[in-house]
Short mmCIF file of C-alpha atoms and ligand atoms in Angstrom, two decimals:
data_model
loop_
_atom_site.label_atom_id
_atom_site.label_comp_id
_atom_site.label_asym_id
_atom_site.label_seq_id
_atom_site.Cartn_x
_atom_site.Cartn_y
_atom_site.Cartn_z
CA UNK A 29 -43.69 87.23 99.18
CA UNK A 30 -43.02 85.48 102.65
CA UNK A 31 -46.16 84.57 104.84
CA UNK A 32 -47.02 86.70 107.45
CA UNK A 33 -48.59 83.33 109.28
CA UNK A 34 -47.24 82.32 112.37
CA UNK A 35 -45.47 78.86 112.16
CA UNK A 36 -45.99 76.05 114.50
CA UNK A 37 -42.09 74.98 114.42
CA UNK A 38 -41.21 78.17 114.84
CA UNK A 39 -41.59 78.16 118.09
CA UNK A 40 -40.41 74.67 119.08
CA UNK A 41 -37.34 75.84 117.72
CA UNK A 42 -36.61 78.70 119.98
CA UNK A 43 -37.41 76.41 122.90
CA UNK A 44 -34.83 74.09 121.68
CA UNK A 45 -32.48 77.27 121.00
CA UNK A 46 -33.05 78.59 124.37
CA UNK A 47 -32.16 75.32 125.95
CA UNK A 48 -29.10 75.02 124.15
CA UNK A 49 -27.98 77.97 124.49
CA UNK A 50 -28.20 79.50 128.24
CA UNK A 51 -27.25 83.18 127.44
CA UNK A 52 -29.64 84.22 125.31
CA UNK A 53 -33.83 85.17 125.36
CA UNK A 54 -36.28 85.18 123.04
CA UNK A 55 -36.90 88.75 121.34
CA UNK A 56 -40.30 90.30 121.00
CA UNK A 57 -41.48 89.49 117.37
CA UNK A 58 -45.25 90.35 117.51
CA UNK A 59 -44.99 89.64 113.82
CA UNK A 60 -44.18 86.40 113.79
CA UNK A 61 -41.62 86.68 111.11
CA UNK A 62 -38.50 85.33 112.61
CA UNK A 63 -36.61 82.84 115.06
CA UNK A 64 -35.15 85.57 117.05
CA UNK A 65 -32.98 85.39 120.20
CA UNK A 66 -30.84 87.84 121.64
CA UNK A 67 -28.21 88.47 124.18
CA UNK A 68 -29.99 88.31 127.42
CA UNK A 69 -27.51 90.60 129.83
CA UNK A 70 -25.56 93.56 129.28
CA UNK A 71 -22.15 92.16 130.13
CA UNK A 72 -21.82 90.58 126.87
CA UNK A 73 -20.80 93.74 126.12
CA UNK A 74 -17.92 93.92 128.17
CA UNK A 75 -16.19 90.88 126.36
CA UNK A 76 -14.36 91.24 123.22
CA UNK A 77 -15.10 87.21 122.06
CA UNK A 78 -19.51 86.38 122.53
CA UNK A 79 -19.90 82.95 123.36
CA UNK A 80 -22.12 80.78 121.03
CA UNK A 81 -24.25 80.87 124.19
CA UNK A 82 -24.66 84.49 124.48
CA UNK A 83 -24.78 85.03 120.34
CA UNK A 84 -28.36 85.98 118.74
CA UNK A 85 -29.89 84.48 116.82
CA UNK A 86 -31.89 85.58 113.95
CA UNK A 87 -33.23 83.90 110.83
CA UNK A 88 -36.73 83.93 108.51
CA UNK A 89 -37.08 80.68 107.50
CA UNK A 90 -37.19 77.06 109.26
CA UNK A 91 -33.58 75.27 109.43
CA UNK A 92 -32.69 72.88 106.77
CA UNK A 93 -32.31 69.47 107.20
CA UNK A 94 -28.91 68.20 106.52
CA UNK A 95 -27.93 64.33 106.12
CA UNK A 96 -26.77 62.55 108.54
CA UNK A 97 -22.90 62.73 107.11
CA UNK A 98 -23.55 66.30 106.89
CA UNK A 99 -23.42 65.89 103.09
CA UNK A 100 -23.63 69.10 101.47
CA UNK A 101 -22.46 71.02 98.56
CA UNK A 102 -22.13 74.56 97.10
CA UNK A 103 -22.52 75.13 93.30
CA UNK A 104 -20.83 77.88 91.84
CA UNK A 105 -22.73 79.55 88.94
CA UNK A 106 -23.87 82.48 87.15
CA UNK A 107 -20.02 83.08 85.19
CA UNK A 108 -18.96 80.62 87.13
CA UNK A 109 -19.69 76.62 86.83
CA UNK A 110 -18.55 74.20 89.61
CA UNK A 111 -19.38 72.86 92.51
CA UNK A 112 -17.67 71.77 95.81
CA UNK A 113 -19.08 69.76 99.16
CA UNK A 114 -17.98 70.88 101.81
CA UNK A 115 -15.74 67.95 102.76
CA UNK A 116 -13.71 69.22 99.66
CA UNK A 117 -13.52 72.89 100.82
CA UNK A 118 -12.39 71.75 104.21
CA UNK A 119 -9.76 69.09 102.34
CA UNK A 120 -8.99 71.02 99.25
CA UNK A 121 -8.22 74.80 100.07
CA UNK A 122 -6.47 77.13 103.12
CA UNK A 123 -8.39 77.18 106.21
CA UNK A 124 -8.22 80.49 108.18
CA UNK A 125 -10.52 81.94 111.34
CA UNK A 126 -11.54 85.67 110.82
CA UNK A 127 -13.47 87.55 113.80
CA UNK A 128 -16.55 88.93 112.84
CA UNK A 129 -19.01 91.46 114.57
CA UNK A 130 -21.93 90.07 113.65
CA UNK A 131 -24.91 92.42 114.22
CA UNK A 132 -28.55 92.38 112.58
CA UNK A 133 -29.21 95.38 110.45
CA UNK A 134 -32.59 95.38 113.06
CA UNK A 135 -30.48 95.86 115.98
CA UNK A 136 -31.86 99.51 117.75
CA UNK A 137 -35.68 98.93 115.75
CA UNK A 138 -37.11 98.31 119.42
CA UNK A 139 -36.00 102.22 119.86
CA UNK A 140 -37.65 103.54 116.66
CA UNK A 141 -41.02 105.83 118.12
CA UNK A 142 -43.80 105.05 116.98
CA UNK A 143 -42.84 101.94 116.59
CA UNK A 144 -41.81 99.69 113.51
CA UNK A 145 -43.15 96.02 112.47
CA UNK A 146 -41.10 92.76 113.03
CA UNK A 147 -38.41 92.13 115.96
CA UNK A 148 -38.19 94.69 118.73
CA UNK A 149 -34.52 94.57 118.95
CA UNK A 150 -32.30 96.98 121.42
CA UNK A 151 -28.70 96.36 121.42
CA UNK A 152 -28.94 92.13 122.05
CA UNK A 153 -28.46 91.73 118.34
CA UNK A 154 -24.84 92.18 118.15
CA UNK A 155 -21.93 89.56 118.79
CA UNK A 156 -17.99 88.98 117.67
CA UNK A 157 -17.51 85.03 116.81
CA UNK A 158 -14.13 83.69 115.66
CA UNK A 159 -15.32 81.79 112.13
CA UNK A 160 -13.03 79.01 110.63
CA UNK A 161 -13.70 78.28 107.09
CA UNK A 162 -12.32 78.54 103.67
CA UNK A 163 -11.39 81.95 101.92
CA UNK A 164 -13.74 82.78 99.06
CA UNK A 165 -10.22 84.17 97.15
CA UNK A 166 -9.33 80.57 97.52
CA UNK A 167 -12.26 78.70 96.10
CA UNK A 168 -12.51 81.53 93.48
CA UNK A 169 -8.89 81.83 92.45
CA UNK A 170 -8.69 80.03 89.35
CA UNK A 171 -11.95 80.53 87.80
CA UNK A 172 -12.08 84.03 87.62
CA UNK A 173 -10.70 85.00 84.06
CA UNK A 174 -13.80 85.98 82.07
CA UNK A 175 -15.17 87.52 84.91
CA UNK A 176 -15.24 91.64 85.31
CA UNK A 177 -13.76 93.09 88.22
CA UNK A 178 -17.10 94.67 89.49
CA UNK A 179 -19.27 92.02 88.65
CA UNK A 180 -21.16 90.96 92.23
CA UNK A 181 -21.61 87.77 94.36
CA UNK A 182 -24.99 86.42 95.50
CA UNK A 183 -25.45 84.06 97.85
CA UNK A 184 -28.32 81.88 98.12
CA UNK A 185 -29.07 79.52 101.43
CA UNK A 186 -30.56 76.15 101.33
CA UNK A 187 -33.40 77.34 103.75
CA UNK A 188 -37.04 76.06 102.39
CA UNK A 189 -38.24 79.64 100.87
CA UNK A 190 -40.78 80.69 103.19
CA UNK A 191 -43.77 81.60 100.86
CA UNK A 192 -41.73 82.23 98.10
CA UNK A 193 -38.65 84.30 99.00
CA UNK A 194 -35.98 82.86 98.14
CA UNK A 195 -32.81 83.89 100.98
CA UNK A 196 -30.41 85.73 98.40
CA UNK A 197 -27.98 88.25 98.97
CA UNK A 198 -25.57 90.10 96.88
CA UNK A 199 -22.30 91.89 97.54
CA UNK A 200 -19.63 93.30 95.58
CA UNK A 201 -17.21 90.19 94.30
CA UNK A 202 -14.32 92.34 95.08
CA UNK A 203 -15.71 92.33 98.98
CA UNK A 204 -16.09 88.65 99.09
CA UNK A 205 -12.36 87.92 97.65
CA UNK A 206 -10.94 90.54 100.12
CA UNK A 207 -12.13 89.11 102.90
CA UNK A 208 -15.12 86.67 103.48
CA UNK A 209 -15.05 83.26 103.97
CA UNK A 210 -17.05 80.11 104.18
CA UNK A 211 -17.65 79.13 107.97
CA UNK A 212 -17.78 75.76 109.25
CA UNK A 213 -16.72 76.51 112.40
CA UNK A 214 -18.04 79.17 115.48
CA UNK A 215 -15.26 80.06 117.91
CA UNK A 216 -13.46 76.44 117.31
CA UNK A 217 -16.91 74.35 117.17
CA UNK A 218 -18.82 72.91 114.96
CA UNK A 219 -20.69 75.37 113.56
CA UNK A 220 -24.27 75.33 115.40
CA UNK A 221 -27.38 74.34 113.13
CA UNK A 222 -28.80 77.95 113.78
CA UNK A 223 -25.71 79.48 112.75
CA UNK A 224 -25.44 77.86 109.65
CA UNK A 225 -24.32 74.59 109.76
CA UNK A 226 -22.53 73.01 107.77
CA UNK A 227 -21.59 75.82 106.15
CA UNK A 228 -22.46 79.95 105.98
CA UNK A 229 -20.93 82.65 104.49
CA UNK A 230 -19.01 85.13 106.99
CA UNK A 231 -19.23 88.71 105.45
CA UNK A 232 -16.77 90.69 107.70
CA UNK A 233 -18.24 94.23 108.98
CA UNK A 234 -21.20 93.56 107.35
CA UNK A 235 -24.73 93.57 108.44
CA UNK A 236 -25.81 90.10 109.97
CA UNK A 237 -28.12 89.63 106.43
CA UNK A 238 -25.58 89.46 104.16
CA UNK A 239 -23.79 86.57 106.04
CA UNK A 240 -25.97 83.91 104.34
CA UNK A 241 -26.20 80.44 106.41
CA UNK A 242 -27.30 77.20 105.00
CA UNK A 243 -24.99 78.09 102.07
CA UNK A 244 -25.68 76.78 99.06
CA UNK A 245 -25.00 78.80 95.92
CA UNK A 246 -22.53 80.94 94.90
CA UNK A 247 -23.74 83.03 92.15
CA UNK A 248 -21.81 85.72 90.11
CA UNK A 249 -23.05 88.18 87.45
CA UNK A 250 -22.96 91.50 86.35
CA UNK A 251 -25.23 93.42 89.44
CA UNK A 252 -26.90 92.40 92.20
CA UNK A 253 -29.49 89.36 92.33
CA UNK A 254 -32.84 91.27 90.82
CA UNK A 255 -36.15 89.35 90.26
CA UNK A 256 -35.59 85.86 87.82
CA UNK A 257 -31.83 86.33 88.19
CA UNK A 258 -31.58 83.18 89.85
CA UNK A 259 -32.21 79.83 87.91
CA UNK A 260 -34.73 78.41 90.63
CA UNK A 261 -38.25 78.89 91.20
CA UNK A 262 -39.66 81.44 93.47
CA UNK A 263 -39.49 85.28 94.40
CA UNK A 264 -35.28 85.88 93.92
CA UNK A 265 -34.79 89.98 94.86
CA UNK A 266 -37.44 89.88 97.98
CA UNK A 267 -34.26 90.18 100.38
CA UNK A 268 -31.88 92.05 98.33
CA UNK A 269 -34.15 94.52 96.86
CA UNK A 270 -36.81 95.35 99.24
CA UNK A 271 -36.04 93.98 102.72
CA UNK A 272 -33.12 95.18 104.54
CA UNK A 273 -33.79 98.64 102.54
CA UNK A 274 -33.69 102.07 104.75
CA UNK A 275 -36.83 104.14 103.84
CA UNK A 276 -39.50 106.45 105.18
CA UNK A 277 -42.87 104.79 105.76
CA UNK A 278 -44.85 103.98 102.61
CA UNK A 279 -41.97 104.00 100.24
CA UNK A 280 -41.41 101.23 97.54
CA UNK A 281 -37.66 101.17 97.50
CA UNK A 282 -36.35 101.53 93.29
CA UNK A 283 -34.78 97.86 92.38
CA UNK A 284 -30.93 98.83 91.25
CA UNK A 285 -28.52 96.60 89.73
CA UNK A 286 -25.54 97.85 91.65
CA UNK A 287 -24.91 101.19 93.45
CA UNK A 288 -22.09 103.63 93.71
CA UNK A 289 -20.60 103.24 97.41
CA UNK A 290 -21.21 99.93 100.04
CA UNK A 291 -20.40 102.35 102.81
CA UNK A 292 -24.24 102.50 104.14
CA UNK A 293 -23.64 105.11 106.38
CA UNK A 294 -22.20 107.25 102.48
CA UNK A 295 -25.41 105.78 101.03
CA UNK A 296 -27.85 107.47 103.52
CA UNK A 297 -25.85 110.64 104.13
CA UNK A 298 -25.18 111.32 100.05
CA UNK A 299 -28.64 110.30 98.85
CA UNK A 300 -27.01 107.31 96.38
CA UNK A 301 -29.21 105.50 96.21
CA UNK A 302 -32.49 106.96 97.00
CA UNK A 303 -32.88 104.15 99.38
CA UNK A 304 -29.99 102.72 101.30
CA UNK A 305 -28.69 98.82 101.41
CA UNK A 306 -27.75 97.62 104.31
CA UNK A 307 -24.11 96.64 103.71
CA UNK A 308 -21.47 97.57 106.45
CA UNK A 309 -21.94 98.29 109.98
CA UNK A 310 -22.46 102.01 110.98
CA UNK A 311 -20.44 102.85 113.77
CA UNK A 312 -22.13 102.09 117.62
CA UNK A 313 -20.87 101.09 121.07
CA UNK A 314 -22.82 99.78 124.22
CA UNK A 315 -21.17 99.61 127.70
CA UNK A 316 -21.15 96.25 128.85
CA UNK A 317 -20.33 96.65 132.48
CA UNK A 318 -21.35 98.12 134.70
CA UNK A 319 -24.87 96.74 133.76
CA UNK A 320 -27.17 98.74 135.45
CA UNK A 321 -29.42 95.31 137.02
CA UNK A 322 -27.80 96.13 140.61
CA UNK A 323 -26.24 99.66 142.38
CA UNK A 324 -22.55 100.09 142.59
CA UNK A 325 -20.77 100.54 145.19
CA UNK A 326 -17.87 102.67 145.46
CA UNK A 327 -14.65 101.11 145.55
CA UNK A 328 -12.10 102.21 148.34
CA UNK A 329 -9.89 103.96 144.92
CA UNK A 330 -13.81 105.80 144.08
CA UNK A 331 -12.75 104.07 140.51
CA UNK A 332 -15.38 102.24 138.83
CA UNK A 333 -14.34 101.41 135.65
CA UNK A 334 -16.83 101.27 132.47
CA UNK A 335 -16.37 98.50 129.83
CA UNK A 336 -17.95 98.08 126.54
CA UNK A 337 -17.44 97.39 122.79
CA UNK A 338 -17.36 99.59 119.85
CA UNK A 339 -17.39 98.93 116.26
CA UNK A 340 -17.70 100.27 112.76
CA UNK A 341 -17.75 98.16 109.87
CA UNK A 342 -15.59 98.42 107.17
CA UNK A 343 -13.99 101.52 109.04
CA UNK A 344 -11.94 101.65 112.05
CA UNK A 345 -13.64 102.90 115.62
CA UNK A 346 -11.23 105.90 116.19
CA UNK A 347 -12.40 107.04 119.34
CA UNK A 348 -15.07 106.21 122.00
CA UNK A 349 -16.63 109.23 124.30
CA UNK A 350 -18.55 107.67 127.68
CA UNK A 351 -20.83 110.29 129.45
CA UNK A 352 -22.03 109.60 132.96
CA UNK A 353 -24.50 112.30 132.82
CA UNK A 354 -26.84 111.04 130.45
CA UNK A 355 -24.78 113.26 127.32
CA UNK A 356 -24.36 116.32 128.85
CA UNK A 357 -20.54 115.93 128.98
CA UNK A 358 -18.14 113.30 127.69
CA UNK A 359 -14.72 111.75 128.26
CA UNK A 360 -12.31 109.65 125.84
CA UNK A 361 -12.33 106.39 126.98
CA UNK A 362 -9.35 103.82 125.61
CA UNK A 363 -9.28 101.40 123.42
CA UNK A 364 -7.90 97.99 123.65
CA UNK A 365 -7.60 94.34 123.43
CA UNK A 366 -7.87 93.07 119.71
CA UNK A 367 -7.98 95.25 116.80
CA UNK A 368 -9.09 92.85 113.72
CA UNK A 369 -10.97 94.68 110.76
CA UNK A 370 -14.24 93.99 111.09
CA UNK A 371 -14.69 93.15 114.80
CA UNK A 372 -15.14 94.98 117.77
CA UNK A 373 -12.96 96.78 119.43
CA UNK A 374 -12.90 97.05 123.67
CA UNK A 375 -12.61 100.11 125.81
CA UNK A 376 -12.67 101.39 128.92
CA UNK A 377 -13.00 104.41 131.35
CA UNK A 378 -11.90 105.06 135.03
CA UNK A 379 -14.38 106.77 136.52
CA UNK A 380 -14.67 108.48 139.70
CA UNK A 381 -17.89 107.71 141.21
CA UNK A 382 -19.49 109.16 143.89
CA UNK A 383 -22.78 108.33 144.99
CA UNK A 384 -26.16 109.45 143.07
CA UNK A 385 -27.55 108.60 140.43
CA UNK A 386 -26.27 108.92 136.90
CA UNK A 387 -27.47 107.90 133.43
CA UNK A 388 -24.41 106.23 131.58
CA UNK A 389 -23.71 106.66 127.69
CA UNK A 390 -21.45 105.88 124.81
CA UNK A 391 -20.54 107.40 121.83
CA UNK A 392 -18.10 106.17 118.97
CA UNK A 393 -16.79 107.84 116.14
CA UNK A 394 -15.11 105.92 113.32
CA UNK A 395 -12.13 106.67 111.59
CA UNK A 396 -13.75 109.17 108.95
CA UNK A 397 -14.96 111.62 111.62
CA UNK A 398 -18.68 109.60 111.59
CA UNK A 399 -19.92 109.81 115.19
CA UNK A 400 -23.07 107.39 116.91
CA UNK A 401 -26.27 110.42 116.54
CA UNK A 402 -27.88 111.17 120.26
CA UNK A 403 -31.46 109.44 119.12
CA UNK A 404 -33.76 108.39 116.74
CA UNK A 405 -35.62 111.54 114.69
CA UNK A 406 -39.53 111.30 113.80
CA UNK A 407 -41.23 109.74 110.84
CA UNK A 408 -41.07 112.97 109.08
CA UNK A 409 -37.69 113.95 109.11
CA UNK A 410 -35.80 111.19 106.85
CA UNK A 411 -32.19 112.19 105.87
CA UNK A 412 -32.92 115.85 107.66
CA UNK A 413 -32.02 114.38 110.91
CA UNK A 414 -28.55 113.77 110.21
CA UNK A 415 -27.78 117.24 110.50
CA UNK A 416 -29.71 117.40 113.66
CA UNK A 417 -27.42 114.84 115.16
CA UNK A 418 -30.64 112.53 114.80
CA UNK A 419 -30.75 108.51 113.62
CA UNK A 420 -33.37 109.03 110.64
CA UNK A 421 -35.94 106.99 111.73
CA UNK A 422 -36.91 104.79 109.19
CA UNK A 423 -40.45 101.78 108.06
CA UNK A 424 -37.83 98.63 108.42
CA UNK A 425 -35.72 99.89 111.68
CA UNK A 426 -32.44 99.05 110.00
CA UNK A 427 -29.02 100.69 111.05
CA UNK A 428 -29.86 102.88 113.95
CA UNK A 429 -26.60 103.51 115.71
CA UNK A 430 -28.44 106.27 118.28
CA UNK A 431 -26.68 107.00 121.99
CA UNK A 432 -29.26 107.81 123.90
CA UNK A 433 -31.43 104.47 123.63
CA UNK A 434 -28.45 102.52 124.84
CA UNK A 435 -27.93 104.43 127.85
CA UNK A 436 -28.44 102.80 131.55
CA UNK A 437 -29.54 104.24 134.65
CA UNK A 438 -27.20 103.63 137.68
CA UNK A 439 -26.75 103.74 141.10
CA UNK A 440 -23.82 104.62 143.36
CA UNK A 441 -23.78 103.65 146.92
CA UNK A 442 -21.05 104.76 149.79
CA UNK A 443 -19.37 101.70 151.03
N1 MTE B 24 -30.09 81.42 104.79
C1 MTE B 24 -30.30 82.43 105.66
N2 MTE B 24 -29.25 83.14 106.08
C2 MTE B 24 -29.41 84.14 106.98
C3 MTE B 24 -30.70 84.49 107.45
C4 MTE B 24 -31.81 83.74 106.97
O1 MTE B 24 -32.98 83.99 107.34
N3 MTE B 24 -31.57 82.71 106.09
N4 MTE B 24 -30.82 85.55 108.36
C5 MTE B 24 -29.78 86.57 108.25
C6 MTE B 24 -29.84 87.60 109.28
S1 MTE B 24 -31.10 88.73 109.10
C7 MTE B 24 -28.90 87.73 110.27
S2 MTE B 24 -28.92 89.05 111.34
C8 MTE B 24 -27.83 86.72 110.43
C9 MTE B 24 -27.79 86.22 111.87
O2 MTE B 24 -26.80 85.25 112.02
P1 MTE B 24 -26.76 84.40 113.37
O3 MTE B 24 -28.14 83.81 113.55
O4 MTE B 24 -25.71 83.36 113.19
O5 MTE B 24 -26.43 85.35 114.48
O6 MTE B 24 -28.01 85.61 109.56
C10 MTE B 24 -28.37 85.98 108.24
N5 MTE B 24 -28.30 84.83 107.38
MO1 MO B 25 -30.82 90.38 110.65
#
């Protein structure tokens, strides 16, 4: 079980994060569990690509050290025996970019009342990179033969296990041949030592946790890494099977070897498992711009137009609603700029403003008729509050997608 001691380095490595990397701030952690930053203004949100500089940050452990070639290798194992550096995966196989909206299954804990342990995130922990790697199908391809089609992947990073834990994470093979790759690169750089260097795993749609950086292992078996699964010492399920689990306070999540549906938001809403993974992204939006910090003013048109980014996971975002009254009433907003699976999507409203003041929302729904709830429900009322249009709050914080918390106050001035 990881320490619950603050770490000296810790913090010397968000200083040198936060001087690196303008755009971001540290998050409140009163904890102590993780090197957290986040975005630090609201008009990431009203860009499709995040710049590294404006892209959270969020990890347990301390960084690995890598040589100074940036030697490294990944051993394949479990059915599987191989192993490639990542000079070879770079040399040997396809490389293609995928865009990714990378968001920690934590993002919206900050709005959980009363409150929840460990990083008080609001929306900062949410950004869409452009990763350049090697397909998994690729490296995969030919060994493959004795291995059943729903046998999972686990993916273990090279980060010293703090305490014990060992960082593994397991997702459906047929998931990480579909789509994910191994990233050496963040929107056409090297990819950052925070982020992973020299290589992560990129798990499209998914929550941030499953992305694995510091990749080192690629492990395949029947289910899902469970406790001595792994052939290296230390605690092996601690992030698979009871981190990163959606529960009411108290509970001690059941360990499973694999579940029925990765769809979390199917997980939580048909009571498969008791207790929820947190695999892909449940559908949310934040406006971007305006940003609330300073009035507006009206324009000589009265249009001011409202930006933001909405996404959904494995699903498509089929429609975003944006509400200038604080959800009282809503209009369609429209999408565009990129449509990849598994990143954000734009939109935008025209609307005409006159002055006041108004409390600005958004609301997605995804493309199976799954809408954002209006807020986060109480302790008590667990899956209940899904009929009550509520976010069920939950001990970890993971996967609230609520409207309400993300909404801004504004101001509207006459020219
Ligand atoms: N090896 C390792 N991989 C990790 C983590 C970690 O602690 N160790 N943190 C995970 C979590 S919780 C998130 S949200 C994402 C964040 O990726 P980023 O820091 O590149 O934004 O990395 C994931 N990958
Ligand atoms: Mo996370």
């Amino acid at each position: 079980m990881g320490t619950e001691q603050p770490r000296a380095n810790r913090h010397d490595e968000i200083e040198a994060i936060l001087e690196r990397k303008g755009g971001v701030e540290e998050a409140r952690d009163d904890a102590d569990k993780y090197t957290v930053v986040g975005a630090a203004d609201r008009d990431t949100y009203a860009n499709w690509l995040t710049p590294i500089e404006e892209h959270f940050v969020c990890h347990r452990n301390d960084i690995p050290t890598v040589d100074e070639n940036g030697e490294w290798a990944i051993s394949l194992t479990g059915y599987l025996e191989n192993t490639y550096s990542v000079a070879q995966l770079r040399a040997e196989f396809p490389t293609v970019a995928v865009a990714h909206t990378m968001e920690c299954a934590g993002n919206g804990r900050g709005q959980h009342r009363p409150e929840t342990g460990s990083v008080q995130w609001g929306y900062e922990a949410a950004g869409t990179a452009v990763w350049t790697g090697t397909p998994v199908s690729s490296v995969l391809r030919g060994e493959l033969e004795d291995v059943p089609d729903d046998a999972w992947l686990t993916a273990v990073g090279g980060d010293p296990a703090d305490g014990e834990d060992v960082f593994a994470r397991s997702i459906p093979l047929s998931k990480a041949i579909d789509d994910c790759v191994l990233a050496y690169e963040m929107n056409g750089e090297v990819l950052p030592r925070e982020h992973g260097f020299p290589v992560r795993l990129i798990v499209p749609g998914w929550y941030g946790v499953n992305s694995v950086k510091w990749l080192e292992e690629l492990r395949v078996m029947d289910g899902m890494v469970t406790e001595d699964s792994l052939d290296r010492p230390g605690v092996h399920a601690y992030w698979q099977q009871e981190a990163y689990r959606i529960h009411p306070e108290g509970v001690e999540p059941a360990v499973n070897e694999t579940v029925e549906s990765v769809d979390t938001w199917d997980q939580l809403e048909g009571g498969e498992p008791d207790h929820p993974y947190t695999f892909d992204q449940t559908v949310m939006s934040v406006i971007g711009e305006p940003d609330g910090e300073s009035p507006v003013t009206v324009p000589e048109d009265g249009t001011v137009e409202i930006t933001g980014v909405a996404w959904a996971g494995d699903d498509d975002v089929a429609s975003v609603e944006v509400s200038t009254d604080g959800g009282d009433s809503w209009s369609e907003a429209e999408l565009f700029g990129p449509d990849y699976a598994g990143a954000w999507r734009l939109f935008r409203y025209d609307w005409t403003a006159t002055p006041g003041e108004y409390v600005l929302a958004s609301r997605a729904t995804d493309q199976r008729g799954r809408r954002q709830p209006m807020r986060i429900s109480n302790p008590d009322a667990w899956r209940d509050a899904l009929e009550d249009d509520e976010f069920p709050w939950n001990e970890g914080g993971y996967a609230a997608n609520a409207v309400l918390p993300n909404a801004l106050e504004l101001e509207v001035r006459r020219p």
